[in-house]
Coordinates of C-alpha atoms and ligand atoms in Angstrom, one line a residue:
M625 CA -22.7 -16.5 14.6
M626 CA -19.6 -15.2 16.7
K627 CA -19.7 -16.7 20.1
E628 CA -18.2 -13.2 21.8
L629 CA -21.5 -11.2 20.9
V630 CA -24.0 -13.3 22.2
S631 CA -23.5 -12.1 26.2
K632 CA -24.4 -8.2 25.5
K633 CA -26.7 -5.9 23.7
W634 CA -27.0 -5.1 20.4
I635 CA -28.0 -2.4 18.0
V636 CA -29.1 -4.4 14.8
A637 CA -29.4 -2.8 11.4
V638 CA -32.1 -4.5 9.1
S639 CA -33.4 -3.1 5.8
G640 CA -35.4 -5.9 4.9
G641 CA -33.1 -7.6 2.9
P642 CA -32.1 -11.1 2.8
D643 CA -29.0 -10.4 4.4
S644 CA -29.9 -8.2 6.9
M645 CA -33.2 -10.2 7.9
A646 CA -30.8 -13.4 8.0
L647 CA -28.3 -12.0 10.3
L648 CA -31.3 -10.6 12.2
D649 CA -32.6 -14.3 12.5
M650 CA -29.7 -15.8 13.5
C651 CA -29.2 -13.7 16.5
V652 CA -33.0 -14.5 17.5
Q653 CA -32.0 -18.4 16.8
E654 CA -28.9 -17.6 19.6
K655 CA -31.2 -15.6 21.9
M656 CA -28.9 -12.4 22.3
N657 CA -30.5 -9.1 23.4
V658 CA -31.0 -6.9 20.0
V659 CA -33.0 -4.1 19.0
V660 CA -33.5 -3.4 15.6
A661 CA -32.5 0.1 13.8
H662 CA -34.6 0.5 10.2
V663 CA -34.7 3.6 7.8
N664 CA -37.6 4.2 5.7
Y665 CA -36.5 6.8 3.2
H666 CA -39.8 6.3 1.1
K667 CA -37.6 6.6 -1.9
R668 CA -39.4 3.7 -3.3
N669 CA -43.3 2.6 -3.8
T670 CA -42.3 -0.8 -1.8
A671 CA -40.7 0.8 1.1
D672 CA -43.0 0.8 3.3
R673 CA -43.4 -3.1 2.1
D674 CA -39.8 -3.3 3.8
E675 CA -40.7 -1.3 6.8
K676 CA -43.7 -4.1 7.3
C677 CA -41.7 -6.9 7.0
V678 CA -39.3 -6.0 9.8
K679 CA -42.2 -4.9 11.7
E680 CA -44.0 -7.9 12.0
Y681 CA -40.7 -10.3 12.2
C682 CA -39.9 -8.2 15.6
E683 CA -43.8 -7.9 16.6
K684 CA -43.4 -12.1 16.4
Y685 CA -40.4 -12.3 18.0
Q686 CA -41.1 -9.6 21.0
I687 CA -38.1 -7.8 19.9
K688 CA -37.9 -3.7 20.3
M689 CA -37.7 -1.8 16.9
I690 CA -36.8 1.7 16.0
V691 CA -37.7 3.2 12.7
L692 CA -36.6 6.4 11.2
H693 CA -38.1 8.2 8.5
P694 CA -36.5 11.1 7.2
K695 CA -36.4 13.7 5.0
Q696 CA -33.9 15.0 2.8
T697 CA -33.6 18.1 2.5
G698 CA -32.0 19.5 -0.5
K699 CA -30.7 18.3 -3.7
G700 CA -27.0 16.1 -3.9
N701 CA -25.7 12.6 -4.2
F702 CA -29.1 10.4 -2.6
Q703 CA -26.6 7.4 -1.5
A704 CA -24.2 9.7 0.1
W705 CA -26.3 11.2 2.5
A706 CA -29.1 8.2 2.8
R707 CA -25.7 6.7 5.0
D708 CA -25.1 9.9 6.8
V709 CA -28.4 9.7 7.8
R710 CA -28.4 6.0 8.1
Y711 CA -24.8 5.6 10.7
D712 CA -26.4 8.6 12.5
F713 CA -29.8 7.3 13.7
F714 CA -27.5 4.2 14.5
M715 CA -25.6 5.7 16.9
K716 CA -28.1 7.4 18.6
C717 CA -30.1 4.4 19.0
Y718 CA -26.8 2.5 20.1
K719 CA -26.1 5.3 23.1
E720 CA -29.7 5.4 23.6
E721 CA -29.5 2.3 24.3
N722 CA -26.7 1.6 25.6
A723 CA -25.8 -0.7 23.5
Q724 CA -22.1 -2.6 22.9
G725 CA -22.5 -1.7 19.0
L726 CA -23.6 -2.4 15.8
L727 CA -24.3 -5.4 13.6
V728 CA -24.8 -5.1 9.9
G729 CA -25.3 -7.1 7.3
H730 CA -22.7 -7.0 5.0
H731 CA -22.0 -10.3 3.2
Q732 CA -19.3 -12.1 0.8
D733 CA -21.0 -10.3 -2.6
D734 CA -20.2 -7.0 -0.3
L735 CA -16.6 -8.0 0.2
I736 CA -15.9 -8.5 -2.8
E737 CA -17.8 -6.1 -4.6
T738 CA -15.9 -3.6 -2.7
Y739 CA -12.4 -4.6 -3.1
L740 CA -12.9 -5.1 -7.3
F741 CA -14.1 -1.5 -7.2
Q742 CA -11.3 -0.3 -5.0
K743 CA -9.1 -2.1 -7.4
E744 CA -10.8 -0.3 -10.3
R745 CA -10.5 2.8 -8.8
K746 CA -6.7 2.0 -7.7
S747 CA -7.2 3.1 -5.0
I748 CA -5.1 2.5 -1.2
P749 CA -8.1 2.1 1.7
S750 CA -6.5 1.4 4.6
H751 CA -8.6 -1.8 4.3
Y752 CA -8.9 -3.8 1.0
G753 CA -12.5 -5.0 0.6
I754 CA -14.7 -4.5 4.0
A755 CA -13.3 -5.3 7.3
Q756 CA -15.5 -7.3 9.7
I757 CA -14.7 -4.9 12.9
S758 CA -14.4 -1.2 12.2
M759 CA -16.1 1.8 13.8
Y760 CA -18.3 4.8 14.1
K761 CA -17.3 7.2 15.6
E762 CA -16.9 5.5 19.0
M763 CA -19.6 3.3 18.3
E764 CA -17.9 -0.7 17.2
I765 CA -19.8 -2.3 14.0
I766 CA -19.7 -5.3 13.3
R767 CA -20.5 -7.6 10.0
P768 CA -20.6 -11.1 11.2
L769 CA -21.8 -12.5 7.6
L770 CA -18.7 -12.0 5.6
N771 CA -18.1 -15.3 5.0
M772 CA -21.2 -16.1 4.0
S773 CA -22.5 -15.0 -0.2
K774 CA -25.4 -13.8 -0.7
Q775 CA -26.6 -17.2 -1.8
D776 CA -26.1 -17.8 1.5
C777 CA -28.0 -15.1 3.2
I778 CA -31.4 -16.4 0.6
A779 CA -30.9 -20.0 0.7
Y780 CA -30.8 -19.5 5.2
C781 CA -33.7 -17.2 5.1
H782 CA -35.7 -20.1 3.0
T783 CA -34.6 -22.8 5.5
H784 CA -35.5 -20.7 8.2
D785 CA -38.7 -19.8 6.9
V786 CA -37.3 -15.8 7.7
S787 CA -39.7 -13.3 5.2
Y788 CA -37.5 -10.8 3.2
K789 CA -37.8 -8.5 0.8
I790 CA -36.0 -7.4 -2.5
D791 CA -35.0 -3.9 -2.9
E792 CA -35.7 -3.4 -6.5
S793 CA -33.5 -0.5 -7.2
N794 CA -30.8 -2.4 -6.4
L795 CA -31.9 -5.1 -9.3
T796 CA -30.9 -2.2 -12.0
N797 CA -27.7 -1.2 -13.0
H798 CA -28.2 2.2 -12.3
Y799 CA -25.3 2.7 -10.3
T800 CA -21.6 1.8 -11.0
R801 CA -21.9 -0.4 -7.9
N802 CA -25.4 -2.4 -9.2
K803 CA -23.4 -2.9 -12.0
L804 CA -20.3 -4.8 -11.0
R805 CA -22.2 -6.6 -8.3
H806 CA -24.4 -8.1 -11.1
E807 CA -22.4 -8.8 -14.0
I808 CA -19.2 -9.5 -12.1
V809 CA -19.6 -10.8 -8.1
E810 CA -22.9 -12.6 -9.0
K811 CA -21.1 -14.5 -11.8
M812 CA -18.4 -16.0 -9.7
T813 CA -17.7 -19.5 -9.3
H814 CA -16.6 -20.9 -5.8
E815 CA -13.1 -20.6 -7.2
D816 CA -13.2 -17.5 -8.3
R817 CA -13.9 -16.4 -5.2
I818 CA -11.5 -18.2 -3.6
C819 CA -9.3 -16.6 -5.3
V820 CA -10.1 -13.0 -4.9
L821 CA -10.8 -13.3 -1.2
Q822 CA -7.0 -15.2 -1.4
E823 CA -5.8 -11.9 -3.1
I824 CA -7.5 -9.5 -0.8
E825 CA -6.0 -11.1 2.3
E826 CA -2.5 -10.9 0.7
R827 CA -2.8 -7.1 -0.5
N828 CA -4.5 -6.3 3.6
K829 CA -1.5 -8.4 5.4
E830 CA 0.6 -6.6 2.7
R831 CA -0.8 -3.2 3.4
Y832 CA -0.9 -3.7 7.6
R833 CA 2.7 -4.7 7.5
M834 CA 3.2 -1.3 5.4
K835 CA 1.2 1.1 7.8
Q836 CA 4.5 -0.2 9.6
Y837 CA 6.6 1.9 7.8
E838 CA 3.8 4.7 7.3
G839 CA 6.4 7.0 8.3
L840 CA 9.5 6.3 6.8
L841 CA 7.6 6.0 3.7
S842 CA 5.9 9.8 4.1
K843 CA 9.1 11.5 4.6
A844 CA 10.8 13.2 1.2
Q845 CA 13.9 11.5 1.9
L846 CA 13.5 7.8 1.8
D847 CA 16.3 5.8 3.7
I848 CA 16.7 2.7 2.0
S849 CA 18.6 1.0 4.2
T850 CA 15.4 0.0 6.4
L851 CA 14.0 -2.2 3.9
S852 CA 16.9 -4.2 3.4
H853 CA 15.6 -7.1 5.8
E854 CA 12.2 -6.8 3.0
S855 CA 11.4 -8.8 0.2
K856 CA 12.0 -7.8 -3.3
E857 CA 8.0 -7.7 -3.7
F858 CA 7.6 -5.3 -0.4
R859 CA 10.6 -3.1 -1.5
M860 CA 9.0 -2.8 -5.5
N861 CA 5.4 -1.8 -3.4
C862 CA 6.7 0.6 -0.9
L863 CA 9.1 2.5 -3.4
R864 CA 5.3 2.9 -5.7
Q865 CA 4.0 4.1 -2.4
W866 CA 6.1 6.1 -1.7
F867 CA 6.4 7.3 -4.9
R868 CA 2.4 8.2 -4.4
N869 CA 3.5 9.9 -1.2
Q870 CA 5.8 12.5 -3.2
N871 CA 2.7 13.2 -6.0
L872 CA 4.6 11.6 -9.1
R873 CA 2.9 10.6 -11.9
E874 CA 5.1 7.9 -12.1
A875 CA 3.6 5.6 -9.5
N876 CA 1.1 4.6 -11.6
N877 CA 4.2 3.3 -14.1
S878 CA 4.0 -0.7 -15.0
K879 CA 5.4 -3.4 -12.4
D880 CA 7.8 -3.5 -14.8
Y881 CA 9.3 0.0 -13.8
F882 CA 9.7 -0.7 -10.4
E883 CA 11.4 -3.7 -10.5
Q884 CA 14.0 -2.3 -11.8
L885 CA 14.1 0.3 -10.0
E886 CA 14.3 -1.8 -6.6
T887 CA 17.3 -3.7 -8.3
V888 CA 18.9 -0.6 -9.0
L889 CA 18.3 0.9 -6.2
W890 CA 19.2 -1.8 -3.8
S891 CA 22.8 -2.4 -6.2
R892 CA 23.8 0.5 -6.4
N893 CA 25.6 3.6 -4.2
N894 CA 25.0 6.6 -6.4
Y895 CA 22.4 6.7 -8.9
E896 CA 19.9 9.3 -10.8
V897 CA 16.8 8.3 -12.6
E898 CA 15.2 11.0 -14.6
L899 CA 11.0 11.6 -13.9
S900 CA 8.6 13.8 -15.3
N901 CA 9.2 16.3 -12.8
G902 CA 12.6 15.9 -11.4
K903 CA 15.4 13.3 -10.9
L904 CA 14.9 10.3 -8.3
I905 CA 18.5 11.3 -6.9
V906 CA 20.3 7.7 -4.5
S907 CA 22.7 8.1 -2.8
Q908 CA 24.3 6.6 0.2
G909 CA 21.0 4.7 0.8
I910 CA 19.3 8.0 0.7
C911 CA 16.4 8.6 -2.3
E912 CA 15.3 12.0 -2.4
I913 CA 13.3 14.0 -5.3
V914 CA 15.3 16.8 -6.5
G915 CA 13.6 19.4 -9.3
N916 CA 14.7 20.3 -12.8
E917 CA 15.3 24.0 -12.5
D918 CA 19.0 24.6 -13.1
K919 CA 21.0 25.5 -10.6
E920 CA 23.9 26.7 -12.9
Y921 CA 25.9 29.5 -11.1
E922 CA 29.1 32.1 -11.5
V923 CA 30.8 34.9 -10.1
V924 CA 34.0 36.8 -10.9
I925 CA 36.0 38.6 -8.5
Q926 CA 38.1 40.7 -10.7
S927 CA 41.1 41.4 -8.1
I928 CA 42.6 40.9 -5.0
Q929 CA 41.5 43.7 -3.4
D930 CA 37.7 43.0 -4.6
F931 CA 39.1 39.6 -2.3
K932 CA 37.6 40.5 0.8
S933 CA 33.9 40.3 3.4
P934 CA 31.4 39.0 2.1
Y935 CA 32.8 37.1 0.7
F936 CA 36.9 36.0 1.7
I937 CA 38.4 32.4 1.1
V938 CA 40.7 31.6 3.9
E939 CA 44.0 29.6 4.0
T940 CA 43.8 26.8 6.0
T941 CA 46.1 23.8 5.7
G942 CA 44.0 21.2 4.8
S943 CA 45.7 17.2 4.7
M944 CA 46.3 17.0 1.3
G945 CA 45.9 20.6 0.0
V946 CA 42.5 20.1 -1.6
N947 CA 40.8 22.0 0.6
A948 CA 42.9 24.3 0.9
C949 CA 44.8 26.9 -1.6
T950 CA 46.3 30.5 -1.3
V951 CA 44.8 32.7 -3.4
K952 CA 47.8 35.0 -4.6
E953 CA 47.1 38.1 -6.7
I954 CA 48.5 37.0 -10.2
D955 CA 45.3 34.0 -9.8
F956 CA 42.8 36.9 -10.7
P957 CA 40.4 37.0 -11.5
L958 CA 38.8 34.0 -9.5
T959 CA 35.6 32.7 -10.6
I960 CA 33.5 30.6 -8.4
R961 CA 30.4 28.9 -10.0
N962 CA 29.6 25.4 -9.6
V963 CA 30.6 21.9 -11.3
R964 CA 29.9 21.7 -14.6
Q965 CA 30.7 17.7 -16.3
G966 CA 34.6 17.2 -16.2
D967 CA 36.1 19.1 -14.3
A968 CA 39.3 18.1 -12.1
I969 CA 41.4 20.2 -9.9
Q970 CA 44.6 20.7 -9.1
L971 CA 46.6 18.6 -6.3
R972 CA 49.8 19.1 -5.4
F973 CA 50.8 16.0 -7.5
G974 CA 48.7 15.7 -10.6
T975 CA 45.2 16.1 -11.1
K976 CA 41.8 14.6 -9.5
K977 CA 38.5 14.8 -11.3
I978 CA 35.9 16.5 -9.4
N979 CA 33.7 13.4 -9.4
R980 CA 36.7 11.5 -7.2
W981 CA 36.2 13.8 -5.0
F982 CA 32.7 13.9 -4.4
I983 CA 32.8 10.1 -4.4
D984 CA 36.0 10.3 -1.3
R985 CA 34.0 12.3 0.6
K986 CA 30.5 10.9 0.3
I987 CA 29.3 13.8 -0.9
P988 CA 25.3 13.1 -2.3
L989 CA 24.5 13.4 -5.8
K990 CA 21.7 15.8 -4.9
D991 CA 24.3 18.5 -3.6
R992 CA 27.1 18.3 -6.0
K993 CA 26.0 19.7 -9.1
S994 CA 25.5 23.4 -6.6
W995 CA 28.6 22.2 -4.9
P996 CA 31.0 25.4 -5.4
I997 CA 33.9 25.1 -7.3
V998 CA 37.3 28.3 -7.2
L999 CA 38.9 28.5 -10.4
N1000 CA 42.2 30.7 -11.2
C1001 CA 42.6 33.0 -13.7
N1002 CA 43.8 29.9 -16.3
N1003 CA 40.5 28.2 -15.5
E1004 CA 42.5 25.7 -13.6
V1005 CA 40.0 24.4 -10.4
I1006 CA 42.1 25.8 -7.7
L1007 CA 39.9 25.0 -4.8
V1008 CA 36.6 22.5 -3.9
P1009 CA 35.3 23.6 -0.4
G1010 CA 35.5 20.9 1.9
I1011 CA 33.0 19.6 4.2
G1012 CA 35.7 19.3 6.8
C1013 CA 35.7 23.0 6.8
N1014 CA 32.3 23.3 7.4
V1015 CA 31.5 25.5 4.2
E1016 CA 28.6 27.5 3.8
H1017 CA 27.9 28.7 0.3
Y1018 CA 25.1 30.8 -0.6
S1019 CA 23.8 33.7 -2.8
I1020 CA 23.2 36.5 -0.7
K1021 CA 22.4 38.6 -3.7
P1022 CA 22.0 36.9 -7.4
N1023 CA 25.1 35.6 -8.1
L1024 CA 27.1 36.5 -4.7
F1025 CA 28.1 33.7 -2.9
V1026 CA 29.7 33.5 0.2
L1027 CA 32.0 30.8 1.2
K1028 CA 33.0 30.7 4.6
Y1029 CA 35.4 28.6 7.0
Ligands
LIG949 N1 -32.9 1.2 5.3 C1 -31.7 0.3 6.1 N2 -32.6 0.2 7.6 C2 -31.2 0.0 8.2 N3 -30.5 -0.9 8.0 C3 -30.0 -1.2 6.7 C4 -30.6 -0.1 5.5 N4 -29.7 -0.3 4.5 C5 -29.2 -1.2 5.1 N5 -28.6 -1.1 6.0 C6 -27.9 -2.4 6.8 O1 -26.5 -2.3 5.8 C7 -25.9 -3.6 5.5 C8 -25.6 -3.1 4.4 O2 -26.4 -2.7 3.7 P1 -26.1 -2.6 1.9 O3 -25.3 -3.1 1.6 O4 -27.5 -1.4 1.3 O5 -25.6 -0.7 2.4 P2 -24.0 -0.6 1.3 O6 -24.1 0.4 0.4 O7 -23.2 -1.5 1.5 O8 -23.7 0.8 2.4 P3 -23.6 0.8 3.9 O9 -21.8 0.3 3.6 O10 -23.2 2.3 4.3 O11 -23.8 0.0 4.6 C9 -27.8 -3.9 5.6 O12 -27.5 -5.5 5.6 C10 -28.0 -3.5 7.2 O13 -27.6 -4.1 8.1

């Protein structure tokens, strides 16, 4: 029994089963100040028998026992309803008795069973398995028996001559969890248990560490440089978590997928990965998902007379002659459109692939496709408006673009 529990007053949830009866007896042996709370749902013929078992124990040791006889109104999931009723009742007892908190008899089998259930469902709980300490509203719940197996609880009751009753409904495989309990957990060897417990510990450690990154992983833009000092495995899990937060189907992909993804993301500056509903774009350490929608556009400005507000290009004196150009009458018709594969800009000396131009200026991959360029009547790119020039490019009407320095 945890030493710090002994000096305070506790509500003990006792169903009459071997786990909670063992827990109650341990409290009594430690001379703890406890009040027993029991819920009799009258769901089974044997429900009164269980209540009687708890009552007899409490009378023997002169322990206060509070009993609830709830009635389920309406249909619905009995287990969920029973749980709510139970914990609200424990809460009421806790307040009335001015207790420190609640002790419940969850044991190691419950812990393993909960974990396997979570694993099967691929859920990401805030804690894997069952936590030793948790809260129900403002009431602290403590589970002192998590180190004991169900068999240990039964053995304890036998050696300490404590009566208990078995809930027959738990013996059937009616509920998925009962099936898991009887067909897997109860058949586990000692070694199997140690193995699973280690796995749970590992996953919780990682879960708590990942919580530090919760803010980072919930953002639409993932700054992967923040994870640079983390291990490969951890980074893979963070990526998977980020995929989940972005609702990407690929979140369920194999470990291999994330292993490869991790390798490219942390070794390449610019990279694109096709996804079922878009593209993952990595640029300068930032990951982002962009949709598949085609953002192709093209506007033709026929004559220099049309070349006035609201769309205008002003001659500037850019350092390399790349950010600026002089538009002459012979250049018309001018075309403003987004970049296509193979486009190259005319420089004073030769040409330069626009992709190079983007790379030199560290233009994020996601912006490159929609970046406007200006072509003259000979289809030569005469201007790629630069970031340094504070260009705004947006559509004010369909196919009408404003380029503003
Ligand atoms: N009818 C009850 N009356 C009092 N305490 C109960 C009752 N049922 C369960 N408990 C308490 O809850 C502990 C766990 O019980 P059980 O494994 O049946 O619950 P569970 O199905 O895991 O659900 P939960 O986690 O919601 O309690 C028991 O050891 C006992 O302390």
